[in-house]
PDB file of C-alpha atoms in Angstrom:
ATOM      1  CA  MET A   1     109.179  89.312 143.153  1.00  0.00           C
ATOM      2  CA  ALA A   2     107.747  91.726 145.799  1.00  0.00           C
ATOM      3  CA  VAL A   3     106.099  88.994 149.250  1.00  0.00           C
ATOM      4  CA  PHE A   4     104.611  91.217 150.202  1.00  0.00           C
ATOM      5  CA  ARG A   5     100.429  92.007 148.859  1.00  0.00           C
ATOM      6  CA  TRP A   6      98.848  95.173 150.452  1.00  0.00           C
ATOM      7  CA  GLY A   7      95.456  94.051 152.139  1.00  0.00           C
ATOM      8  CA  GLN A   8      97.600  92.326 154.335  1.00  0.00           C
ATOM      9  CA  SER A   9      98.197  92.224 157.563  1.00  0.00           C
ATOM     10  CA  TRP A  10     101.198  94.564 158.453  1.00  0.00           C
ATOM     11  CA  ASP A  11     100.974  92.331 161.680  1.00  0.00           C
ATOM     12  CA  PRO A  12     103.716  89.938 161.588  1.00  0.00           C
ATOM     13  CA  PHE A  13     106.187  93.068 160.354  1.00  0.00           C
ATOM     14  CA  GLN A  14     104.592  95.047 163.012  1.00  0.00           C
ATOM     15  CA  ASP A  15     107.523  93.911 165.302  1.00  0.00           C
ATOM     16  CA  LEU A  16     110.612  94.322 163.492  1.00  0.00           C
ATOM     17  CA  GLU A  17     108.943  98.191 161.492  1.00  0.00           C
ATOM     18  CA  ARG A  18     109.310  98.576 165.827  1.00  0.00           C
ATOM     19  CA  GLU A  19     112.861  98.498 166.152  1.00  0.00           C
ATOM     20  CA  VAL A  20     113.586  99.305 163.610  1.00  0.00           C
ATOM     21  CA  ASP A  21     112.101 102.923 164.746  1.00  0.00           C
ATOM     22  CA  ARG A  22     112.980 103.047 167.366  1.00  0.00           C
ATOM     23  CA  LEU A  23     117.086 102.359 166.266  1.00  0.00           C
ATOM     24  CA  LEU A  24     116.280 104.978 163.544  1.00  0.00           C
ATOM     25  CA  GLN A  25     115.285 107.253 166.189  1.00  0.00           C
ATOM     26  CA  GLY A  26     118.724 106.402 168.098  1.00  0.00           C
ATOM     27  CA  VAL A  27     120.609 107.411 164.883  1.00  0.00           C
ATOM     28  CA  ASN A  28     118.266 110.410 165.158  1.00  0.00           C
ATOM     29  CA  LEU A  29     119.071 111.424 167.977  1.00  0.00           C
ATOM     30  CA  SER A  30     122.800 111.542 168.575  1.00  0.00           C
ATOM     31  CA  LEU A  31     122.904 113.467 165.263  1.00  0.00           C
ATOM     32  CA  HIS A  32     120.562 115.738 165.620  1.00  0.00           C
ATOM     33  CA  GLY A  33     119.840 115.566 169.342  1.00  0.00           C
ATOM     34  CA  VAL A  34     118.488 118.983 168.997  1.00  0.00           C
ATOM     35  CA  ARG A  35     115.512 118.636 167.110  1.00  0.00           C
ATOM     36  CA  PHE A  36     113.766 115.758 168.529  1.00  0.00           C
ATOM     37  CA  SER A  37     112.293 115.605 172.107  1.00  0.00           C
ATOM     38  CA  ARG A  38     111.900 119.106 172.615  1.00  0.00           C
ATOM     39  CA  ARG A  39     108.990 122.085 173.674  1.00  0.00           C
ATOM     40  CA  PHE A  40     106.398 123.002 171.002  1.00  0.00           C
ATOM     41  CA  PRO A  41     106.231 125.148 169.696  1.00  0.00           C
ATOM     42  CA  GLN A  42     110.312 125.930 169.786  1.00  0.00           C
ATOM     43  CA  VAL A  43     110.934 130.214 170.305  1.00  0.00           C
ATOM     44  CA  ASN A  44     113.890 133.104 169.943  1.00  0.00           C
ATOM     45  CA  LEU A  45     113.115 135.839 171.857  1.00  0.00           C
ATOM     46  CA  LEU A  46     115.676 139.202 169.962  1.00  0.00           C
ATOM     47  CA  GLU A  47     116.084 142.521 171.380  1.00  0.00           C
ATOM     48  CA  LEU A  48     116.490 144.899 168.483  1.00  0.00           C
ATOM     49  CA  ASP A  49     116.853 148.646 168.704  1.00  0.00           C
ATOM     50  CA  ASP A  50     113.099 150.035 168.921  1.00  0.00           C
ATOM     51  CA  ALA A  51     111.639 146.446 170.002  1.00  0.00           C
ATOM     52  CA  TYR A  52     112.007 142.584 171.741  1.00  0.00           C
ATOM     53  CA  VAL A  53     110.590 139.817 168.943  1.00  0.00           C
ATOM     54  CA  LEU A  54     109.211 136.678 169.300  1.00  0.00           C
ATOM     55  CA  THR A  55     110.087 133.737 166.151  1.00  0.00           C
ATOM     56  CA  ALA A  56     108.882 130.684 166.833  1.00  0.00           C
ATOM     57  CA  GLU A  57     107.869 128.221 164.536  1.00  0.00           C
ATOM     58  CA  ILE A  58     104.999 126.900 164.845  1.00  0.00           C
ATOM     59  CA  PRO A  59     104.359 124.837 161.210  1.00  0.00           C
ATOM     60  CA  GLY A  60     101.053 123.245 160.151  1.00  0.00           C
ATOM     61  CA  VAL A  61      98.569 125.546 162.459  1.00  0.00           C
ATOM     62  CA  ASP A  62      95.808 127.532 160.850  1.00  0.00           C
ATOM     63  CA  PRO A  63      96.441 131.974 161.446  1.00  0.00           C
ATOM     64  CA  LYS A  64      92.584 131.942 162.760  1.00  0.00           C
ATOM     65  CA  ALA A  65      93.703 129.456 165.816  1.00  0.00           C
ATOM     66  CA  LEU A  66      97.000 131.456 167.332  1.00  0.00           C
ATOM     67  CA  GLU A  67      96.310 132.843 170.513  1.00  0.00           C
ATOM     68  CA  VAL A  68      98.503 135.494 171.566  1.00  0.00           C
ATOM     69  CA  THR A  69      97.812 137.681 174.263  1.00  0.00           C
ATOM     70  CA  THR A  70     100.038 140.072 176.950  1.00  0.00           C
ATOM     71  CA  ALA A  71      99.441 140.441 180.410  1.00  0.00           C
ATOM     72  CA  SER A  72     101.096 141.318 183.239  1.00  0.00           C
ATOM     73  CA  GLY A  73     104.534 141.376 181.425  1.00  0.00           C
ATOM     74  CA  TYR A  74     104.190 137.836 179.518  1.00  0.00           C
ATOM     75  CA  LEU A  75     103.706 136.753 176.450  1.00  0.00           C
ATOM     76  CA  THR A  76     101.432 133.570 175.865  1.00  0.00           C
ATOM     77  CA  ILE A  77     100.671 132.018 172.519  1.00  0.00           C
ATOM     78  CA  LYS A  78      99.232 128.787 172.510  1.00  0.00           C
ATOM     79  CA  GLY A  79      97.020 126.359 170.120  1.00  0.00           C
ATOM     80  CA  THR A  80      96.279 122.910 168.842  1.00  0.00           C
ATOM     81  CA  ARG A  81      97.562 121.148 166.847  1.00  0.00           C
ATOM     82  CA  VAL A  82      95.651 118.354 165.477  1.00  0.00           C
ATOM     83  CA  PRO A  83      96.576 115.021 163.175  1.00  0.00           C
ATOM     84  CA  PRO A  84      94.042 114.906 159.907  1.00  0.00           C
ATOM     85  CA  GLU A  85      90.817 113.191 160.162  1.00  0.00           C
ATOM     86  CA  GLU A  86      91.412 110.686 157.399  1.00  0.00           C
ATOM     87  CA  ALA A  87      94.702 109.344 159.795  1.00  0.00           C
ATOM     88  CA  ARG A  88      93.428 107.254 162.348  1.00  0.00           C
ATOM     89  CA  GLU A  89      95.840 106.214 165.325  1.00  0.00           C
ATOM     90  CA  ASP A  90      96.557 102.914 164.148  1.00  0.00           C
ATOM     91  CA  SER A  91      97.564 103.711 160.854  1.00  0.00           C
ATOM     92  CA  PHE A  92     100.643 105.795 161.863  1.00  0.00           C
ATOM     93  CA  ARG A  93     103.455 104.250 160.353  1.00  0.00           C
ATOM     94  CA  ARG A  94     105.355 106.357 162.183  1.00  0.00           C
ATOM     95  CA  GLN A  95     104.970 109.938 163.946  1.00  0.00           C
ATOM     96  CA  GLU A  96     107.737 112.273 164.745  1.00  0.00           C
ATOM     97  CA  ARG A  97     106.103 115.254 164.795  1.00  0.00           C
ATOM     98  CA  PHE A  98     104.471 117.172 167.761  1.00  0.00           C
ATOM     99  CA  HIS A  99      99.661 116.604 168.153  1.00  0.00           C
ATOM    100  CA  GLY A 100      97.534 118.222 170.067  1.00  0.00           C
ATOM    101  CA  PRO A 101      97.339 121.374 172.782  1.00  0.00           C
ATOM    102  CA  TRP A 102     100.464 123.592 173.497  1.00  0.00           C
ATOM    103  CA  GLN A 103     101.139 126.890 174.912  1.00  0.00           C
ATOM    104  CA  ARG A 104     103.897 128.860 175.534  1.00  0.00           C
ATOM    105  CA  LYS A 105     104.591 131.609 177.896  1.00  0.00           C
ATOM    106  CA  ILE A 106     107.419 133.664 178.070  1.00  0.00           C
ATOM    107  CA  GLN A 107     108.316 136.133 180.418  1.00  0.00           C
ATOM    108  CA  LEU A 108     109.256 139.700 178.724  1.00  0.00           C
ATOM    109  CA  PRO A 109     112.334 141.339 179.554  1.00  0.00           C
ATOM    110  CA  ASP A 110     110.593 144.983 180.450  1.00  0.00           C
ATOM    111  CA  ARG A 111     107.933 146.856 179.847  1.00  0.00           C
ATOM    112  CA  ILE A 112     106.423 147.469 175.702  1.00  0.00           C
ATOM    113  CA  ASN A 113     104.141 149.396 174.030  1.00  0.00           C
ATOM    114  CA  GLU A 114     100.766 147.183 173.846  1.00  0.00           C
ATOM    115  CA  GLU A 115      99.691 149.707 171.711  1.00  0.00           C
ATOM    116  CA  GLY A 116     101.912 149.361 169.210  1.00  0.00           C
ATOM    117  CA  MET A 117     102.131 144.895 169.034  1.00  0.00           C
ATOM    118  CA  ARG A 118     101.868 143.534 165.940  1.00  0.00           C
ATOM    119  CA  ALA A 119     102.139 139.606 164.869  1.00  0.00           C
ATOM    120  CA  ASP A 120     102.311 137.747 161.490  1.00  0.00           C
ATOM    121  CA  TYR A 121     102.508 134.380 160.076  1.00  0.00           C
ATOM    122  CA  THR A 122     104.167 132.731 157.481  1.00  0.00           C
ATOM    123  CA  ALA A 123     105.243 129.496 156.502  1.00  0.00           C
ATOM    124  CA  GLY A 124     104.521 127.940 159.808  1.00  0.00           C
ATOM    125  CA  VAL A 125     106.741 130.831 161.404  1.00  0.00           C
ATOM    126  CA  LEU A 126     105.033 133.145 164.171  1.00  0.00           C
ATOM    127  CA  ARG A 127     106.563 137.151 164.830  1.00  0.00           C
ATOM    128  CA  VAL A 128     105.485 139.285 167.365  1.00  0.00           C
ATOM    129  CA  THR A 129     106.327 141.915 167.224  1.00  0.00           C
ATOM    130  CA  LEU A 130     106.668 144.001 170.591  1.00  0.00           C
ATOM    131  CA  PRO A 131     107.589 147.899 170.553  1.00  0.00           C
ATOM    132  CA  LYS A 132     109.460 148.881 173.675  1.00  0.00           C
ATOM    133  CA  ALA A 133     108.191 151.355 175.844  1.00  0.00           C
ATOM    134  CA  PRO A 134     108.936 154.955 175.415  1.00  0.00           C
ATOM    135  CA  SER A 135     109.204 155.903 179.257  1.00  0.00           C
ATOM    136  CA  ALA A 136     112.541 153.934 179.859  1.00  0.00           C
ATOM    137  CA  THR A 137     114.180 156.756 182.097  1.00  0.00           C
ATOM    138  CA  PRO A 138     113.605 156.621 185.653  1.00  0.00           C
ATOM    139  CA  ARG A 139     110.738 157.767 187.247  1.00  0.00           C
ATOM    140  CA  GLN A 140     111.155 158.777 190.921  1.00  0.00           C
ATOM    141  CA  ILE A 141     108.724 158.234 193.368  1.00  0.00           C
ATOM    142  CA  ARG A 142     109.004 160.898 195.982  1.00  0.00           C
ATOM    143  CA  VAL A 143     108.505 159.166 200.322  1.00  0.00           C
ATOM    144  CA  ASN A 144     106.351 160.887 201.851  1.00  0.00           C
ATOM    145  CA  GLU A 145     107.187 161.983 205.218  1.00  0.00           C
TER     146      GLU A 145
ATOM    147  CA  MET B   1     127.985 105.969 158.890  1.00  0.00           C
ATOM    148  CA  SER B   2     126.359 102.665 156.818  1.00  0.00           C
ATOM    149  CA  GLU B   3     122.777 102.170 158.328  1.00  0.00           C
ATOM    150  CA  PRO B   4     120.783  98.604 157.103  1.00  0.00           C
ATOM    151  CA  GLN B   5     117.628 100.873 156.958  1.00  0.00           C
ATOM    152  CA  ASP B   6     120.179 102.223 153.373  1.00  0.00           C
ATOM    153  CA  GLN B   7     120.261  99.288 151.823  1.00  0.00           C
ATOM    154  CA  THR B   8     118.215  97.256 149.483  1.00  0.00           C
ATOM    155  CA  PRO B   9     114.556  98.098 150.784  1.00  0.00           C
ATOM    156  CA  THR B  10     112.144  95.619 152.094  1.00  0.00           C
ATOM    157  CA  GLU B  11     108.887  94.592 150.581  1.00  0.00           C
ATOM    158  CA  SER B  12     107.179  95.254 153.747  1.00  0.00           C
ATOM    159  CA  HIS B  13     107.893  98.802 153.181  1.00  0.00           C
ATOM    160  CA  MET B  14     106.517 101.192 151.015  1.00  0.00           C
ATOM    161  CA  LEU B  15     108.529 103.889 152.402  1.00  0.00           C
ATOM    162  CA  ILE B  16     111.409 103.170 154.516  1.00  0.00           C
ATOM    163  CA  PRO B  17     113.452 106.968 155.915  1.00  0.00           C
ATOM    164  CA  ALA B  18     117.128 106.969 154.566  1.00  0.00           C
ATOM    165  CA  THR B  19     120.069 107.234 157.108  1.00  0.00           C
ATOM    166  CA  THR B  20     122.085 109.240 154.633  1.00  0.00           C
ATOM    167  CA  THR B  21     120.760 111.343 152.474  1.00  0.00           C
ATOM    168  CA  PRO B  22     122.893 113.361 149.513  1.00  0.00           C
ATOM    169  CA  VAL B  23     123.000 117.037 148.808  1.00  0.00           C
ATOM    170  CA  PRO B  24     120.181 116.518 145.507  1.00  0.00           C
ATOM    171  CA  GLU B  25     122.240 117.640 141.935  1.00  0.00           C
ATOM    172  CA  THR B  26     119.458 120.319 141.277  1.00  0.00           C
ATOM    173  CA  ALA B  27     120.316 122.478 144.858  1.00  0.00           C
ATOM    174  CA  PRO B  28     120.701 125.409 144.267  1.00  0.00           C
ATOM    175  CA  GLU B  29     124.547 126.579 144.869  1.00  0.00           C
ATOM    176  CA  PRO B  30     125.690 127.365 148.584  1.00  0.00           C
ATOM    177  CA  PRO B  31     126.153 130.608 149.916  1.00  0.00           C
ATOM    178  CA  ALA B  32     128.971 131.537 150.811  1.00  0.00           C
ATOM    179  CA  GLU B  33     127.869 132.366 154.453  1.00  0.00           C
ATOM    180  CA  PRO B  34     127.560 128.326 156.361  1.00  0.00           C
ATOM    181  CA  ARG B  35     123.537 127.200 156.354  1.00  0.00           C
ATOM    182  CA  LEU B  36     122.421 124.792 159.205  1.00  0.00           C
ATOM    183  CA  LEU B  37     121.083 121.863 157.763  1.00  0.00           C
ATOM    184  CA  PHE B  38     118.137 119.768 159.468  1.00  0.00           C
ATOM    185  CA  ASN B  39     116.453 116.190 159.496  1.00  0.00           C
ATOM    186  CA  PRO B  40     112.846 116.914 159.659  1.00  0.00           C
ATOM    187  CA  PRO B  41     110.269 115.454 162.247  1.00  0.00           C
ATOM    188  CA  ILE B  42     107.582 112.998 159.599  1.00  0.00           C
ATOM    189  CA  ASP B  43     104.791 111.583 160.020  1.00  0.00           C
ATOM    190  CA  ILE B  44     103.964 108.445 157.748  1.00  0.00           C
ATOM    191  CA  TYR B  45     100.568 107.300 158.188  1.00  0.00           C
ATOM    192  CA  GLU B  46      98.469 104.594 155.738  1.00  0.00           C
ATOM    193  CA  THR B  47      95.060 105.087 154.645  1.00  0.00           C
ATOM    194  CA  PRO B  48      93.075 103.385 151.279  1.00  0.00           C
ATOM    195  CA  ASP B  49      94.742 104.639 148.736  1.00  0.00           C
ATOM    196  CA  GLY B  50      98.644 104.630 149.609  1.00  0.00           C
ATOM    197  CA  LEU B  51     100.649 106.385 151.782  1.00  0.00           C
ATOM    198  CA  VAL B  52     100.485 109.758 153.552  1.00  0.00           C
ATOM    199  CA  LEU B  53     103.263 111.714 153.848  1.00  0.00           C
ATOM    200  CA  TYR B  54     103.783 115.621 156.376  1.00  0.00           C
ATOM    201  CA  ALA B  55     107.169 117.177 157.000  1.00  0.00           C
ATOM    202  CA  ASP B  56     107.531 119.891 159.374  1.00  0.00           C
ATOM    203  CA  LEU B  57     109.425 122.442 156.948  1.00  0.00           C
ATOM    204  CA  PRO B  58     108.849 125.486 159.418  1.00  0.00           C
ATOM    205  CA  GLY B  59     109.995 128.913 156.795  1.00  0.00           C
ATOM    206  CA  VAL B  60     110.156 127.143 153.400  1.00  0.00           C
ATOM    207  CA  THR B  61     108.141 128.109 150.605  1.00  0.00           C
ATOM    208  CA  ALA B  62     106.914 126.681 147.779  1.00  0.00           C
ATOM    209  CA  GLU B  63     109.998 128.272 146.087  1.00  0.00           C
ATOM    210  CA  GLY B  64     112.139 127.136 147.932  1.00  0.00           C
ATOM    211  CA  LEU B  65     111.481 123.506 147.916  1.00  0.00           C
ATOM    212  CA  ASP B  66     113.134 120.646 146.002  1.00  0.00           C
ATOM    213  CA  LEU B  67     110.857 117.521 146.099  1.00  0.00           C
ATOM    214  CA  GLN B  68     112.243 114.872 143.666  1.00  0.00           C
ATOM    215  CA  VAL B  69     112.143 111.371 142.661  1.00  0.00           C
ATOM    216  CA  GLN B  70     115.197 109.273 141.391  1.00  0.00           C
ATOM    217  CA  ASP B  71     116.402 106.100 141.501  1.00  0.00           C
ATOM    218  CA  SER B  72     113.439 105.158 144.280  1.00  0.00           C
ATOM    219  CA  ARG B  73     114.743 107.652 145.970  1.00  0.00           C
ATOM    220  CA  LEU B  74     112.250 110.575 147.294  1.00  0.00           C
ATOM    221  CA  THR B  75     114.338 113.451 148.200  1.00  0.00           C
ATOM    222  CA  LEU B  76     112.921 117.005 150.017  1.00  0.00           C
ATOM    223  CA  PHE B  77     114.707 119.370 150.862  1.00  0.00           C
ATOM    224  CA  GLY B  78     113.766 122.827 152.113  1.00  0.00           C
ATOM    225  CA  ARG B  79     115.704 125.985 151.961  1.00  0.00           C
ATOM    226  CA  VAL B  80     114.150 128.961 154.145  1.00  0.00           C
ATOM    227  CA  GLN B  81     113.331 131.745 152.408  1.00  0.00           C
ATOM    228  CA  GLN B  82     113.120 134.273 155.731  1.00  0.00           C
ATOM    229  CA  ARG B  83     115.653 135.300 157.939  1.00  0.00           C
ATOM    230  CA  ASP B  84     115.536 136.948 161.475  1.00  0.00           C
ATOM    231  CA  PRO B  85     116.002 140.428 161.759  1.00  0.00           C
ATOM    232  CA  VAL B  86     119.902 141.542 162.630  1.00  0.00           C
ATOM    233  CA  ALA B  87     119.141 140.929 166.554  1.00  0.00           C
ATOM    234  CA  ARG B  88     121.540 143.806 168.679  1.00  0.00           C
ATOM    235  CA  GLN B  89     121.058 141.072 171.602  1.00  0.00           C
ATOM    236  CA  ILE B  90     119.740 136.985 171.336  1.00  0.00           C
ATOM    237  CA  LEU B  91     118.328 137.325 174.587  1.00  0.00           C
ATOM    238  CA  HIS B  92     116.215 133.375 174.464  1.00  0.00           C
ATOM    239  CA  GLN B  93     117.028 130.964 171.871  1.00  0.00           C
ATOM    240  CA  GLU B  94     115.567 127.360 171.199  1.00  0.00           C
ATOM    241  CA  TYR B  95     115.923 127.059 167.668  1.00  0.00           C
ATOM    242  CA  GLN B  96     118.529 127.295 165.421  1.00  0.00           C
ATOM    243  CA  VAL B  97     117.421 128.613 161.483  1.00  0.00           C
ATOM    244  CA  GLY B  98     118.305 126.805 158.806  1.00  0.00           C
ATOM    245  CA  ASP B  99     117.563 124.433 155.771  1.00  0.00           C
ATOM    246  CA  PHE B 100     115.914 120.589 155.821  1.00  0.00           C
ATOM    247  CA  LEU B 101     117.033 118.205 154.107  1.00  0.00           C
ATOM    248  CA  ARG B 102     115.722 114.164 153.964  1.00  0.00           C
ATOM    249  CA  SER B 103     115.751 111.191 151.728  1.00  0.00           C
ATOM    250  CA  PHE B 104     113.024 108.123 152.209  1.00  0.00           C
ATOM    251  CA  ILE B 105     113.494 105.066 149.590  1.00  0.00           C
ATOM    252  CA  LEU B 106     110.766 104.111 148.184  1.00  0.00           C
ATOM    253  CA  SER B 107     109.399 100.233 147.065  1.00  0.00           C
ATOM    254  CA  ASP B 108     107.850  99.411 143.654  1.00  0.00           C
ATOM    255  CA  GLU B 109     104.600  98.975 145.997  1.00  0.00           C
ATOM    256  CA  VAL B 110     104.495 103.623 144.539  1.00  0.00           C
ATOM    257  CA  ASP B 111     103.128 105.298 142.066  1.00  0.00           C
ATOM    258  CA  HIS B 112     106.471 106.852 141.631  1.00  0.00           C
ATOM    259  CA  ASP B 113     104.853 109.051 139.065  1.00  0.00           C
ATOM    260  CA  ARG B 114     101.208 109.995 141.073  1.00  0.00           C
ATOM    261  CA  ILE B 115     103.337 111.206 143.501  1.00  0.00           C
ATOM    262  CA  GLN B 116     101.378 115.065 144.816  1.00  0.00           C
ATOM    263  CA  ALA B 117     102.934 116.657 146.944  1.00  0.00           C
ATOM    264  CA  LYS B 118     101.304 120.470 149.071  1.00  0.00           C
ATOM    265  CA  LEU B 119     103.153 122.607 151.573  1.00  0.00           C
ATOM    266  CA  THR B 120     101.234 125.042 153.259  1.00  0.00           C
ATOM    267  CA  ASN B 121     101.807 126.220 156.447  1.00  0.00           C
ATOM    268  CA  GLY B 122     105.129 125.436 156.959  1.00  0.00           C
ATOM    269  CA  VAL B 123     103.835 121.745 156.119  1.00  0.00           C
ATOM    270  CA  LEU B 124     104.733 119.374 153.357  1.00  0.00           C
ATOM    271  CA  ARG B 125     102.003 116.578 152.729  1.00  0.00           C
ATOM    272  CA  VAL B 126     103.118 113.954 149.900  1.00  0.00           C
ATOM    273  CA  GLU B 127     100.759 111.599 149.016  1.00  0.00           C
ATOM    274  CA  LEU B 128     101.977 108.206 147.649  1.00  0.00           C
ATOM    275  CA  PRO B 129      99.290 106.169 146.183  1.00  0.00           C
ATOM    276  CA  ARG B 130      99.954 102.628 145.519  1.00  0.00           C
ATOM    277  CA  ALA B 131     100.901 101.162 142.117  1.00  0.00           C
ATOM    278  CA  PRO B 132      97.707  99.051 141.127  1.00  0.00           C
ATOM    279  CA  ARG B 133      98.733  95.388 141.387  1.00  0.00           C
ATOM    280  CA  ALA B 134      99.980  94.232 138.121  1.00  0.00           C
ATOM    281  CA  LYS B 135      97.613  91.591 136.171  1.00  0.00           C
ATOM    282  CA  PRO B 136      99.003  87.911 136.284  1.00  0.00           C
ATOM    283  CA  ARG B 137      99.844  87.382 133.213  1.00  0.00           C
ATOM    284  CA  ARG B 138     100.009  84.109 131.294  1.00  0.00           C
ATOM    285  CA  ILE B 139     103.192  83.134 130.284  1.00  0.00           C
ATOM    286  CA  GLU B 140     102.474  80.676 126.616  1.00  0.00           C
ATOM    287  CA  VAL B 141     104.712  77.475 126.659  1.00  0.00           C
ATOM    288  CA  SER B 142     105.875  76.906 122.820  1.00  0.00           C
ATOM    289  CA  PRO B 143     106.701  73.194 122.174  1.00  0.00           C
ATOM    290  CA  GLY B 144     109.978  72.906 122.093  1.00  0.00           C
TER     291      GLY B 144
END
């Protein structure tokens, strides 16, 4: 027979729950350390023959609300991940996912062709393709006397 | 490694994240190449109707998701579909691509038949409605 009944306060169990959570977090940290307490979102930067590709794991954002910009050799991605409206702060039993505004700024390794830049977002993964600028040949600068 | 949370659920918990997860039987055959497996981050919150579970599964689409309830255990297995292009060089790496696996112990408070799930932009949302409370049943005592 269930001792617990819905509608009763969770309070008697909260301390226990918190303690269990703390223990679980410890277990998770030792097993999957990289998946917790990390920057959001996590990014990878790949170099292909003719382009650089930045990928970022940003599950659960509206692609329209994703900002991808380049300026002065930096690529900036930013957005906000909002918790569901129905979820009140005190109704969370467990919270491991990132919520709130985020921004990442990544220095680009080389000049890129900004006209050819492309970004797509599929299944929570952002992929920005940055074609390399064709002018890879060194330019001689004449020194005036 | 055995964990106390993986034992019989206590009445105070409708949904307990399990710390060990057997790979579901219906999961696709593992491919020849080794794949990484991750424990996805989750949120669980309470609503008037029951519990809602969220899990971050970046790279997983509905075709790659296997969600099942068996023996009071809810198991989610997300297979990442998209692969990164073959890189000439990895200049910077903060994450590795892998599949996701996590399971939960469900108590009787959850109506197992009415569990619903939706996957949007790499986030899984599972609704776990509270089971209707059983009506008190009167047991007739026949005179002996």
